[in-house]
XYZ file of C-alpha atoms in Angstrom:
745
model
C 0.053 0.034 0.025
C 0.884 3.776 -0.166
C 2.579 4.782 2.930
C 0.482 8.042 3.408
C -2.846 5.868 2.810
C -1.698 3.231 5.034
C -0.993 5.171 8.207
C -3.601 8.011 7.779
C -6.443 6.399 9.481
C -4.139 5.359 12.594
C -2.704 8.800 12.778
C -6.117 10.387 12.939
C -7.076 7.918 15.768
C -4.319 9.414 18.034
C -6.263 12.784 18.144
C -9.429 13.449 16.430
C -9.221 17.195 17.000
C -6.412 17.238 14.079
C -7.629 16.946 10.526
C -5.266 14.215 9.042
C -5.311 13.654 5.219
C -3.289 11.479 2.886
C -1.766 13.041 -0.341
C -0.060 10.957 -2.808
C 0.489 13.461 -5.830
C 3.502 15.298 -6.899
C 4.828 17.796 -4.827
C 4.322 20.970 -7.035
C 4.472 24.518 -5.995
C 0.385 24.758 -5.925
C 0.471 22.143 -3.069
C 3.328 23.466 -1.144
C 2.329 26.953 -0.720
C -0.658 25.620 1.143
C 1.526 24.782 4.312
C 3.482 26.879 6.779
C 5.727 24.084 7.725
C 7.061 21.388 5.235
C 9.041 18.436 6.587
C 10.876 16.328 3.947
C 12.249 12.796 4.660
C 13.702 10.176 2.260
C 13.917 12.689 -0.525
C 16.557 13.131 -3.119
C 18.923 16.139 -2.967
C 17.498 17.486 -6.145
C 14.030 17.569 -4.707
C 15.265 19.069 -1.563
C 16.859 21.927 -3.312
C 13.842 22.504 -5.686
C 11.531 22.708 -2.616
C 13.977 24.692 -0.584
C 14.186 27.477 -3.066
C 10.440 27.941 -3.109
C 9.931 27.595 0.760
C 12.479 30.044 1.252
C 11.026 32.461 -1.296
C 7.731 32.135 0.045
C 8.782 32.350 3.771
C 7.518 28.708 4.638
C 9.454 26.876 7.282
C 11.343 23.838 5.780
C 12.817 20.910 7.820
C 14.695 18.049 6.244
C 15.431 14.838 8.075
C 16.959 11.587 7.046
C 18.485 8.659 8.963
C 20.874 6.149 7.354
C 21.714 3.200 9.429
C 23.352 4.559 12.559
C 23.570 7.982 11.194
C 21.128 10.895 10.859
C 20.786 14.549 9.686
C 18.401 17.330 10.366
C 18.288 20.535 8.527
C 16.144 23.730 9.263
C 15.372 26.841 7.236
C 12.858 29.209 8.927
C 13.372 32.298 6.548
C 15.334 35.322 6.519
C 13.416 36.782 9.576
C 12.454 34.215 11.963
C 11.554 35.691 15.676
C 12.266 33.699 18.659
C 9.773 34.978 21.570
C 11.460 32.903 24.065
C 14.613 31.104 23.365
C 14.880 28.957 26.520
C 11.415 28.246 27.624
C 12.381 28.810 31.253
C 10.358 30.937 33.580
C 11.829 34.459 34.118
C 14.270 34.539 36.873
C 13.623 36.857 39.878
C 16.305 37.981 42.404
C 16.100 40.173 45.530
C 18.391 43.151 45.524
C 20.674 43.823 48.418
C 22.329 46.723 47.095
C 23.142 48.784 43.845
C 26.183 50.829 43.487
C 25.948 54.320 42.234
C 28.763 54.382 39.718
C 29.734 53.856 36.024
C 29.431 50.058 36.528
C 26.175 49.923 38.449
C 26.889 46.605 40.344
C 23.824 44.787 41.645
C 24.368 42.512 44.680
C 21.629 39.990 45.480
C 20.885 38.491 48.758
C 23.597 36.146 50.008
C 21.701 33.053 50.255
C 20.107 33.208 46.623
C 22.057 33.014 43.474
C 20.575 35.327 40.659
C 20.699 32.529 38.244
C 21.226 34.787 35.108
C 23.676 34.818 32.217
C 25.730 37.413 30.340
C 23.635 39.244 27.973
C 20.201 38.676 29.953
C 17.995 41.778 30.278
C 16.522 42.732 33.543
C 14.081 45.476 34.966
C 13.686 46.476 38.443
C 10.688 47.183 41.011
C 10.215 47.872 44.621
C 13.732 49.659 44.953
C 13.644 52.333 47.641
C 16.023 55.264 47.153
C 17.100 54.647 43.585
C 13.601 54.970 42.400
C 14.312 55.971 39.050
C 15.327 52.552 38.105
C 11.789 51.307 39.066
C 10.091 50.166 35.672
C 12.959 51.244 33.657
C 13.779 49.844 30.076
C 15.206 46.445 30.224
C 18.910 46.678 31.019
C 21.521 44.140 29.496
C 23.705 42.614 32.405
C 27.237 41.461 32.747
C 27.399 38.672 35.164
C 30.224 39.249 37.799
C 29.582 36.400 39.906
C 26.707 34.203 41.401
C 25.368 37.002 43.582
C 26.435 40.024 41.583
C 25.922 41.548 38.049
C 26.554 45.023 36.520
C 23.745 46.889 34.575
C 25.919 49.921 33.442
C 26.116 53.482 34.525
C 23.953 54.317 37.582
C 25.959 57.552 38.554
C 23.035 59.872 37.611
C 20.530 57.867 39.875
C 19.605 58.558 43.382
C 21.376 56.917 46.264
C 20.160 53.383 46.757
C 18.560 52.776 50.257
C 17.015 49.249 50.403
C 14.813 46.661 48.742
C 14.125 45.783 45.323
C 13.431 42.966 42.919
C 15.373 42.286 39.662
C 13.310 40.399 37.203
C 14.676 38.831 33.972
C 13.087 40.086 30.831
C 12.538 37.679 27.894
C 13.717 39.435 24.711
C 12.733 38.292 21.267
C 15.700 37.070 19.058
C 15.701 37.402 15.309
C 17.506 34.687 13.268
C 18.386 34.688 9.471
C 18.394 31.277 8.046
C 20.375 30.641 4.802
C 18.530 28.596 2.112
C 19.466 24.849 1.684
C 21.592 25.501 -1.360
C 23.748 28.175 0.243
C 23.874 26.408 3.607
C 24.973 23.090 1.879
C 28.187 24.601 0.914
C 28.838 26.595 4.110
C 26.933 24.644 6.754
C 26.382 26.028 10.309
C 26.412 22.771 12.369
C 25.095 22.312 16.025
C 27.520 19.917 17.906
C 25.566 17.256 19.515
C 28.336 15.100 21.144
C 31.463 16.709 22.056
C 33.277 13.284 22.344
C 32.843 13.254 18.445
C 33.819 16.756 17.850
C 34.788 16.274 14.075
C 31.977 13.735 13.238
C 29.384 16.581 12.230
C 31.575 17.726 9.281
C 32.346 14.093 8.098
C 28.725 13.295 8.191
C 27.834 16.388 6.220
C 30.186 15.356 3.531
C 28.819 11.700 3.945
C 25.121 12.519 3.361
C 26.177 14.761 0.174
C 28.155 11.993 -1.107
C 25.355 9.385 -0.508
C 23.050 11.373 -2.664
C 25.727 11.667 -5.408
C 26.394 7.974 -5.116
C 22.742 7.087 -5.301
C 22.365 9.349 -8.399
C 25.437 7.807 -10.117
C 24.821 4.092 -9.244
C 20.873 4.102 -8.780
C 21.266 2.454 -5.439
C 22.874 2.873 -1.848
C 26.289 1.253 -1.085
C 25.902 -2.441 -0.289
C 26.189 -3.327 3.349
C 29.776 -4.136 4.405
C 30.856 -4.071 0.808
C 34.533 -3.307 0.575
C 34.485 -2.085 -3.217
C 31.363 0.228 -2.663
C 33.054 1.770 0.534
C 36.203 2.438 -1.257
C 34.261 4.028 -4.211
C 32.343 6.029 -1.510
C 35.590 7.391 0.019
C 37.068 8.419 -3.645
C 33.637 10.098 -4.174
C 33.705 11.939 -0.996
C 37.203 13.188 -1.762
C 36.162 14.757 -4.959
C 32.952 16.222 -3.522
C 35.035 17.904 -0.473
C 36.930 19.719 -3.396
C 33.871 20.403 -5.391
C 31.892 21.898 -2.564
C 34.887 23.735 -1.154
C 34.454 22.165 2.156
C 38.159 21.392 2.736
C 37.222 19.090 5.756
C 40.015 16.808 6.894
C 38.870 13.349 5.637
C 38.472 10.718 8.230
C 38.237 7.265 5.980
C 37.111 5.188 9.083
C 33.887 7.305 9.570
C 33.022 7.420 5.867
C 33.709 3.734 5.398
C 31.460 2.684 8.282
C 28.838 5.146 6.691
C 29.045 3.518 3.564
C 28.756 0.186 4.824
C 25.659 0.671 6.967
C 23.686 3.430 5.019
C 21.477 0.701 3.740
C 20.324 -0.212 7.241
C 17.213 1.208 8.857
C 16.795 1.279 12.503
C 13.627 2.182 14.610
C 15.615 3.719 17.441
C 17.355 6.284 15.094
C 14.074 7.006 13.372
C 12.409 7.500 16.893
C 15.123 10.024 17.905
C 15.090 11.872 14.774
C 11.259 11.837 14.427
C 10.991 13.248 17.807
C 13.565 16.024 17.222
C 11.980 16.972 13.969
C 8.595 17.218 15.589
C 10.005 19.510 18.383
C 11.415 21.644 15.543
C 8.013 21.907 13.876
C 6.545 23.206 17.219
C 9.272 25.728 17.267
C 8.753 26.891 13.758
C 4.955 27.326 14.515
C 5.294 29.067 17.945
C 8.628 30.794 18.011
C 9.175 29.205 21.297
C 12.763 27.677 22.106
C 15.743 28.223 19.936
C 15.646 26.149 16.738
C 18.375 23.919 15.220
C 20.615 26.395 13.446
C 20.873 24.954 10.895
C 22.245 21.471 10.711
C 22.261 18.619 13.292
C 24.193 15.435 12.874
C 23.642 12.471 15.132
C 25.370 8.891 15.058
C 25.202 5.942 17.383
C 28.395 4.090 15.919
C 29.301 2.958 19.595
C 26.373 0.452 19.267
C 28.114 -1.674 16.737
C 30.011 -4.669 18.358
C 33.690 -4.244 18.478
C 34.369 -7.834 17.151
C 31.889 -7.857 14.237
C 31.243 -11.140 12.608
C 33.104 -11.547 9.227
C 30.496 -13.780 7.647
C 28.842 -11.689 5.068
C 25.976 -13.974 4.781
C 25.100 -13.079 8.442
C 24.243 -9.522 7.026
C 22.198 -10.434 4.080
C 18.462 -9.653 3.865
C 16.275 -12.548 4.422
C 13.070 -11.114 3.562
C 11.903 -10.373 7.148
C 10.615 -7.365 8.850
C 13.999 -6.954 10.563
C 16.124 -6.691 7.526
C 16.993 -3.046 8.079
C 18.468 -4.280 11.481
C 20.244 -7.227 10.128
C 21.975 -5.335 7.569
C 23.760 -3.476 10.336
C 24.029 -6.025 13.142
C 23.720 -9.241 11.477
C 21.156 -12.152 11.791
C 22.969 -13.684 14.779
C 22.506 -10.374 16.972
C 18.768 -10.070 15.740
C 18.234 -13.585 17.164
C 19.959 -12.732 20.375
C 17.470 -9.787 20.799
C 14.529 -11.994 19.974
C 15.570 -14.440 22.824
C 15.874 -11.621 25.567
C 13.544 -11.650 28.618
C 13.165 -7.890 29.501
C 11.125 -6.403 32.428
C 9.649 -2.845 31.656
C 8.550 -1.189 34.836
C 5.814 1.471 33.899
C 3.584 1.792 30.882
C 3.144 5.431 30.774
C 4.629 7.857 28.315
C 8.249 6.398 28.380
C 6.747 2.982 28.795
C 4.654 3.322 25.622
C 8.004 4.402 23.655
C 9.889 1.555 25.160
C 7.258 -1.142 24.325
C 6.944 0.407 20.701
C 10.495 0.224 20.127
C 11.106 -3.088 21.557
C 8.330 -4.501 19.280
C 9.730 -2.984 16.151
C 13.254 -4.444 17.162
C 11.779 -7.758 18.000
C 12.870 -7.926 21.430
C 11.182 -11.088 23.117
C 9.775 -12.398 19.606
C 11.473 -15.616 19.633
C 12.275 -17.642 22.860
C 12.247 -14.520 24.923
C 9.312 -12.378 26.440
C 8.546 -8.807 27.621
C 7.147 -8.326 31.064
C 5.400 -4.988 31.731
C 3.801 -3.843 34.840
C 2.077 -0.759 35.732
C -0.778 -0.258 38.642
C -2.307 2.763 36.966
C -5.416 3.216 34.848
C -5.535 5.322 31.738
C -6.806 8.868 32.144
C -8.040 10.982 29.422
C -5.060 13.370 29.824
C -2.669 10.606 29.150
C -3.881 10.481 25.481
C -1.700 13.463 24.655
C 1.476 11.646 24.981
C 0.935 7.953 25.754
C 0.279 6.956 22.258
C -0.427 3.368 22.498
C -3.911 4.284 24.085
C -7.019 5.501 22.542
C -10.004 7.462 23.840
C -11.911 3.946 24.125
C -9.190 2.679 26.414
C -9.821 5.437 29.315
C -10.204 3.713 32.744
C -8.608 0.470 31.149
C -5.246 -0.831 32.825
C -2.285 0.664 31.137
C -0.030 -2.240 31.109
C -2.510 -4.822 29.528
C -3.738 -2.166 26.966
C -0.169 -1.224 25.778
C 0.580 -4.931 25.616
C -2.298 -5.549 23.512
C -1.420 -2.742 21.254
C 2.099 -3.798 20.619
C 1.264 -7.346 19.998
C -0.925 -5.915 17.255
C 2.084 -3.877 15.888
C 4.186 -7.137 16.073
C 2.238 -10.363 16.360
C 5.532 -12.227 17.084
C 5.921 -10.339 20.501
C 5.365 -12.366 23.537
C 4.271 -9.781 26.260
C 3.083 -10.523 29.891
C 1.151 -7.766 31.444
C 1.015 -7.137 35.285
C -0.751 -4.544 37.466
C 1.550 -4.520 40.243
C 3.541 -1.925 41.998
C 7.294 -2.960 41.960
C 8.300 -2.571 45.752
C 8.730 -4.470 49.065
C 5.086 -5.812 49.024
C 5.509 -7.499 45.661
C 8.663 -9.204 46.497
C 7.006 -12.526 46.397
C 6.132 -12.118 42.987
C 9.196 -10.316 41.687
C 11.485 -12.721 43.464
C 14.694 -14.667 42.974
C 13.324 -16.906 40.246
C 11.779 -13.950 38.431
C 14.899 -11.587 38.415
C 17.147 -14.651 37.806
C 15.260 -15.575 34.389
C 15.764 -11.679 33.236
C 18.147 -10.392 30.843
C 17.718 -6.739 31.874
C 15.410 -4.178 33.207
C 13.973 -0.897 31.682
C 12.602 1.820 34.041
C 9.933 3.982 32.800
C 8.934 5.415 36.223
C 7.848 8.902 37.346
C 9.269 8.881 40.916
C 12.584 8.751 42.395
C 11.751 6.201 45.217
C 10.475 3.652 42.775
C 13.632 4.199 40.688
C 15.900 3.841 43.557
C 14.114 0.583 44.810
C 14.440 -0.996 41.001
C 17.869 -0.123 40.897
C 18.675 -1.786 44.082
C 17.017 -4.820 42.711
C 19.085 -4.940 39.597
C 22.389 -4.329 41.673
C 21.564 -7.222 43.938
C 20.815 -9.677 41.142
C 23.431 -8.301 38.850
C 20.906 -7.165 35.991
C 21.610 -4.333 33.475
C 19.177 -1.457 34.031
C 17.984 1.139 31.393
C 17.127 4.362 33.348
C 15.234 7.270 31.670
C 13.082 10.394 32.616
C 11.707 13.369 31.152
C 10.701 16.763 32.450
C 9.006 19.195 29.767
C 11.510 19.366 26.913
C 14.091 17.944 29.107
C 15.083 14.400 29.234
C 17.748 11.960 30.427
C 18.994 8.319 30.065
C 21.375 6.303 31.985
C 22.633 2.940 31.072
C 23.794 0.756 34.023
C 25.916 -2.307 33.390
C 27.009 -4.372 36.214
C 30.805 -4.295 36.948
C 31.110 -1.556 34.399
C 29.194 1.587 35.196
C 27.918 3.192 38.566
C 24.325 2.327 39.647
C 21.531 4.783 39.463
C 21.681 5.228 43.427
C 25.403 5.857 43.119
C 24.482 9.472 42.531
C 21.813 11.773 43.041
C 20.433 15.294 42.380
C 20.872 17.693 45.382
C 17.627 17.822 47.704
C 15.113 20.496 46.858
C 15.536 23.519 48.997
C 12.743 23.291 51.618
C 10.848 26.464 52.818
C 11.442 27.315 56.463
C 8.028 27.231 58.291
C 8.432 30.852 59.496
C 8.995 32.056 56.014
C 5.943 30.130 54.780
C 3.720 31.447 57.747
C 5.006 35.108 58.335
C 7.409 36.270 55.533
C 6.657 34.725 52.203
C 8.388 36.465 49.267
C 7.944 34.060 46.221
C 5.294 32.336 44.267
C 6.271 28.950 45.649
C 5.897 30.079 49.259
C 2.112 30.731 48.448
C 1.797 27.417 46.514
C 3.155 25.541 49.584
C 0.906 27.751 51.933
C -2.094 27.057 49.871
C -1.540 23.221 49.872
C -0.809 23.233 53.607
C -3.848 25.086 54.317
C -6.229 22.806 51.975
C -4.853 19.463 53.508
C -4.972 20.761 57.123
C -8.562 21.987 56.807
C -10.329 19.386 54.631
C -8.045 16.363 54.661
C -5.907 15.884 57.907
C -8.382 16.888 60.771
C -11.051 15.030 59.053
C -9.030 12.004 58.879
C -8.005 12.261 62.348
C -11.548 12.554 63.436
C -12.735 9.820 61.566
C -10.030 7.386 62.971
C -10.765 8.831 66.564
C -14.407 7.519 66.045
C -13.739 4.269 64.392
C -10.527 2.935 65.853
C -10.708 2.311 69.661
C -6.821 2.216 69.991
C -6.523 5.739 68.408
C -5.743 7.601 71.442
C -3.215 4.993 72.628
C -1.391 5.064 69.302
C -1.601 8.910 69.263
C 0.097 9.367 72.559
C 3.120 7.327 71.279
C 3.878 9.719 68.652
C 7.066 11.697 69.021
C 7.536 15.258 69.781
C 4.482 17.509 69.761
C 2.702 15.423 67.303
C 0.170 13.898 69.932
C -0.902 17.456 70.921
C -1.243 18.558 67.250
C -3.440 15.428 66.365
C -5.605 15.711 69.373
C -6.010 19.406 68.781
C -7.214 18.742 65.219
C -9.699 16.153 66.387
C -11.210 18.670 69.071
C -11.470 21.171 66.174
C -13.345 18.817 63.898
C -15.611 17.325 66.335
C -16.316 20.211 68.837
C -14.896 23.658 68.050
C -15.734 23.948 64.423
C -18.392 21.219 63.746
C -21.209 23.010 61.751
C -24.867 21.975 61.877
C -26.139 23.742 58.877
C -24.822 25.329 55.665
C -25.174 28.847 57.274
C -22.679 27.585 60.077
C -20.163 26.683 57.214
C -20.604 30.092 55.701
C -19.956 31.690 59.090
C -16.823 29.692 59.290
C -15.602 30.440 56.083
C -16.057 34.221 56.788
C -14.334 34.026 60.156
C -11.623 32.007 58.789
C -10.971 34.538 55.935
C -10.994 37.378 58.612
C -8.333 35.418 60.597
C -6.099 34.465 57.719
C -6.021 37.807 55.797
C -6.737 40.366 58.346
C -6.291 39.415 62.020
C -3.089 37.395 61.575
C -1.503 40.266 59.439
C -2.605 43.098 61.835
C -1.042 40.964 64.731
C 2.160 40.661 62.708
C 2.574 44.372 62.128
C 1.707 44.896 65.825
C 4.829 42.942 66.909
C 6.968 44.140 63.780
C 5.739 47.704 62.753
C 6.390 48.932 59.079
C 9.112 51.227 60.434
C 10.637 48.899 62.778
C 14.453 48.832 62.945
C 16.655 45.972 63.783
C 19.422 46.101 66.329
C 22.038 46.692 63.635
C 20.167 49.761 62.608
C 18.669 48.248 59.514
C 14.929 48.225 58.518
C 13.276 44.925 59.874
C 10.929 44.961 56.697
C 13.652 44.533 53.902
C 15.185 41.943 51.802
C 13.129 38.691 51.877
C 10.856 40.264 54.710
C 8.014 41.979 52.767
C 5.758 44.224 54.632
C 2.184 42.908 54.292
C -1.028 44.823 54.211
C -4.074 43.568 55.919
C -7.060 42.985 53.680
C -10.633 44.208 54.204
C -13.296 41.995 53.256
C -15.754 42.930 50.478
C -18.611 40.805 49.667
C -18.788 42.548 46.334
C -15.356 41.640 45.465
C -15.622 38.610 43.232
C -12.301 36.883 44.520
C -13.481 37.283 48.201
C -16.888 35.673 47.553
C -15.271 32.821 45.512
C -13.155 32.098 48.665
C -16.163 32.002 50.885
C -18.242 29.693 48.483
C -15.326 27.301 47.908
C -14.582 27.042 51.624
C -18.105 26.798 52.778
C -19.049 24.101 50.082
C -15.936 21.973 51.244
C -16.834 22.367 54.913
C -20.283 21.243 54.229
C -19.213 18.244 52.055
C -16.901 17.015 54.862
C -19.659 17.041 57.274
C -22.500 15.605 54.650
C -24.392 18.936 54.912
C -26.197 19.954 51.513
C -24.013 22.338 49.540
C -25.012 25.406 47.980
C -23.496 27.364 45.089
C -25.917 30.139 44.613
C -23.768 33.258 44.882
C -26.658 35.630 45.816
C -27.831 33.587 48.666
C -24.257 32.984 49.971
C -23.499 36.689 49.692
C -26.533 37.488 51.880
C -25.621 34.917 54.560
C -22.278 36.228 54.462
C -23.333 39.846 55.109
C -25.130 38.641 58.239
C -22.235 36.931 59.896
C -20.796 38.651 63.037
C -17.033 38.708 62.601
C -15.384 38.949 65.992
C -13.500 42.279 66.521
C -9.626 41.807 66.560
C -7.406 43.533 68.992
C -3.744 42.965 68.669
C -2.451 41.158 71.680
C 0.934 42.238 73.292
C 1.624 38.823 74.828
C 2.043 37.049 71.643
C 5.474 36.387 70.421
C 5.980 35.605 66.750
C 9.278 33.961 65.752
C 11.637 35.531 63.026
C 13.451 32.003 62.405
C 12.641 28.511 62.628
C 15.229 28.265 65.497
C 13.446 30.796 67.597
C 10.079 28.908 66.779
C 11.635 25.859 68.031
C 12.594 27.633 71.495
C 9.113 29.211 71.709
C 7.623 25.712 71.347
C 9.822 24.287 74.244
C 12.211 22.514 71.511
C 9.604 20.244 70.699
C 8.556 19.241 74.339
C 4.938 18.454 74.942
C 2.591 20.467 77.046
C 1.042 17.626 79.386
C -1.365 20.127 80.899
C -2.796 20.952 77.608
C -2.804 17.250 76.471
C -4.825 16.344 79.593
C -7.286 19.321 78.911
C -7.818 17.905 75.222
C -8.505 14.309 76.256
C -10.866 15.534 78.925
C -12.699 17.824 76.302
C -13.051 15.253 73.645
C -16.605 13.704 73.332
C -16.769 9.802 73.654
C -16.503 8.002 70.447
C -19.472 5.892 71.372
C -21.419 9.147 71.442
C -20.639 9.857 67.772
C -22.203 6.863 66.113
C -24.268 6.783 63.139
C -24.384 9.773 60.567
C -21.435 11.829 61.663
C -19.246 8.839 61.788
C -20.344 7.730 58.350
C -19.723 11.202 56.639
C -16.464 12.255 58.345
C -15.036 8.826 57.596
C -15.795 9.239 53.668
C -15.327 13.008 53.625
C -12.223 13.184 51.164
C -13.386 11.630 47.898
C -16.428 13.750 47.470
C -14.725 16.799 48.685
C -11.901 16.691 46.309
C -14.196 15.552 43.377
C -16.391 18.574 43.858
C -13.536 21.033 43.840
C -10.512 19.491 42.113
C -8.714 22.638 41.381
C -10.509 26.039 42.454
C -9.864 25.897 46.302
C -6.026 25.442 45.954
C -6.017 28.186 43.317
C -7.998 30.753 45.259
C -5.910 29.989 48.378
C -2.941 30.667 46.267
C -4.202 33.935 45.060
C -4.909 35.180 48.432
C -1.704 34.038 49.659
C 0.196 35.875 47.055
C -1.642 39.021 47.903
């Protein structure tokens, strides 16, 4: 069948929002000018040059991609005036200013505990600077990095004297690229180096692909696999073209010979890599986000070839099988070894689907071997944009079984065993000595560090190779772990994520991540932890005994939450829920801030003579509740309905009714208290809490004040115990978002 027609229907199944059509006619100019991006694969150099002239003239983005055995090529031409709106795709960096010098260099120093994270040539603008106010909202200034905490912005001698504070925010500046057309770039290539261990390979491969096109034109075929005569002819032709095009590259015969001898091969993994890169370049061409390849990229994987290749030429001849493209490069013996492998793939998500597809195309486990895949998750609709083995009809089906069924359809020779198990200590009876002993290797497709470390330790124990991989947005990593040859996955690790001090989180937030963490802590504390503790208190007769054995002040915290849920803040009607939400809003966004400003007034000076509210300590402003403020009322609606759902009270989302109820709520008048101490640091907080020592008098008061579990039977027991599922289903996103917005303010 025609390839376009054969794959069109299956492509359209991947996403029914994308119109997918097959075209089998000639690529004339009338057809080409319908498109904004054109991708050429497996086309002759003459056709590439013809189309490239037209696309460059019409400002149509052109991408050319090709794989030949273990070698590949990508070329991009996005026109004379291509604008990149965001070269890196990273969020803008923000740094807190400690000082700005008033001189010809204008040195900006950031707070000692935070690197600015910027690079030479970046642009920044300033806000909240006191003293040197002229710099606030200035035109973006190009910086020169002087160190991890300092950079210069140019002449500041005409500005006022800097006093304190300020934020330096990176400004994303668009970048204009001028691409040369293919004909011009072919002779004077701009090549991106993809592997610095093979620094000279890109030039050799540029020459090799040009030579291959000429070889095919002259001989009407590609060089024969591992044929000495063809490879010698190929090298001779390459020398001639090196002079003809004026490359003047230093010829490396071993690279050109290897290219010639394997160029007739066709490998799925190479196609997968280059197909993914080209798809990413197409997104760049459409969006202007991320820096595109400028203009040539060459990638090879010659290290995959065995050092001691079999000399039997018959081993590399085509046998009329689906694996001929592989056999041409690696030989029939090696293909049979792959088919006999027993591999374990842990995870059937995005990377797991890619692995399974590649394994099926290579025939791994298609002979006497097999592939075992396990994943405990079900398919969600949101998985469909990247986990391509699944279709809309597969939603809520097990990932592992669905993926296994899909790849057997791709390659009926595959032997696949699907499990729905989590790989961990609890399944060691399944994945035991016998299971691991039978394996030839393991491939991880996991989404969390703990699971990766566990699988790695099992592989180290059983001396099994491990293929480790992960992705994060447009970034990715792979690691090949070979027993007795490489370090294991657990031998090195990323530095731990920087935790947020409790005092910063509660009293002195200064970054968006602080408000996000505050929102999450608030949500879980209000609607998850206290309800769970109360449910366990009611249902588990040993709850008190277990709680009192917890370390530190945990018994006090847990029992406080139980008393709050069952006594202090237990509503009996939806009106009670609204009243609670209104009072809680007042406490969070007015009373606590007024108490903070009572302890630390806006003009407070530290013992060293510096303003207290400076640097990371940002002076807050209490909010005044306004029932007509849409965001304020949203908060009340969300909080009241969550509270009602926890206690099984009928919910209400009528804005007008809730606004009327809110207006009638009597909010306690707050008066700042002089006896309350607010810690400035976590160490001070620890001292004020008695260094984690428990207050036994308060503990006894809580125990005496709790109602008996037997008195809380029936309806309340049932509803509090089941509170979490309906509560989070009703509000999957909005409460956390609203809490975050208030926290940021």
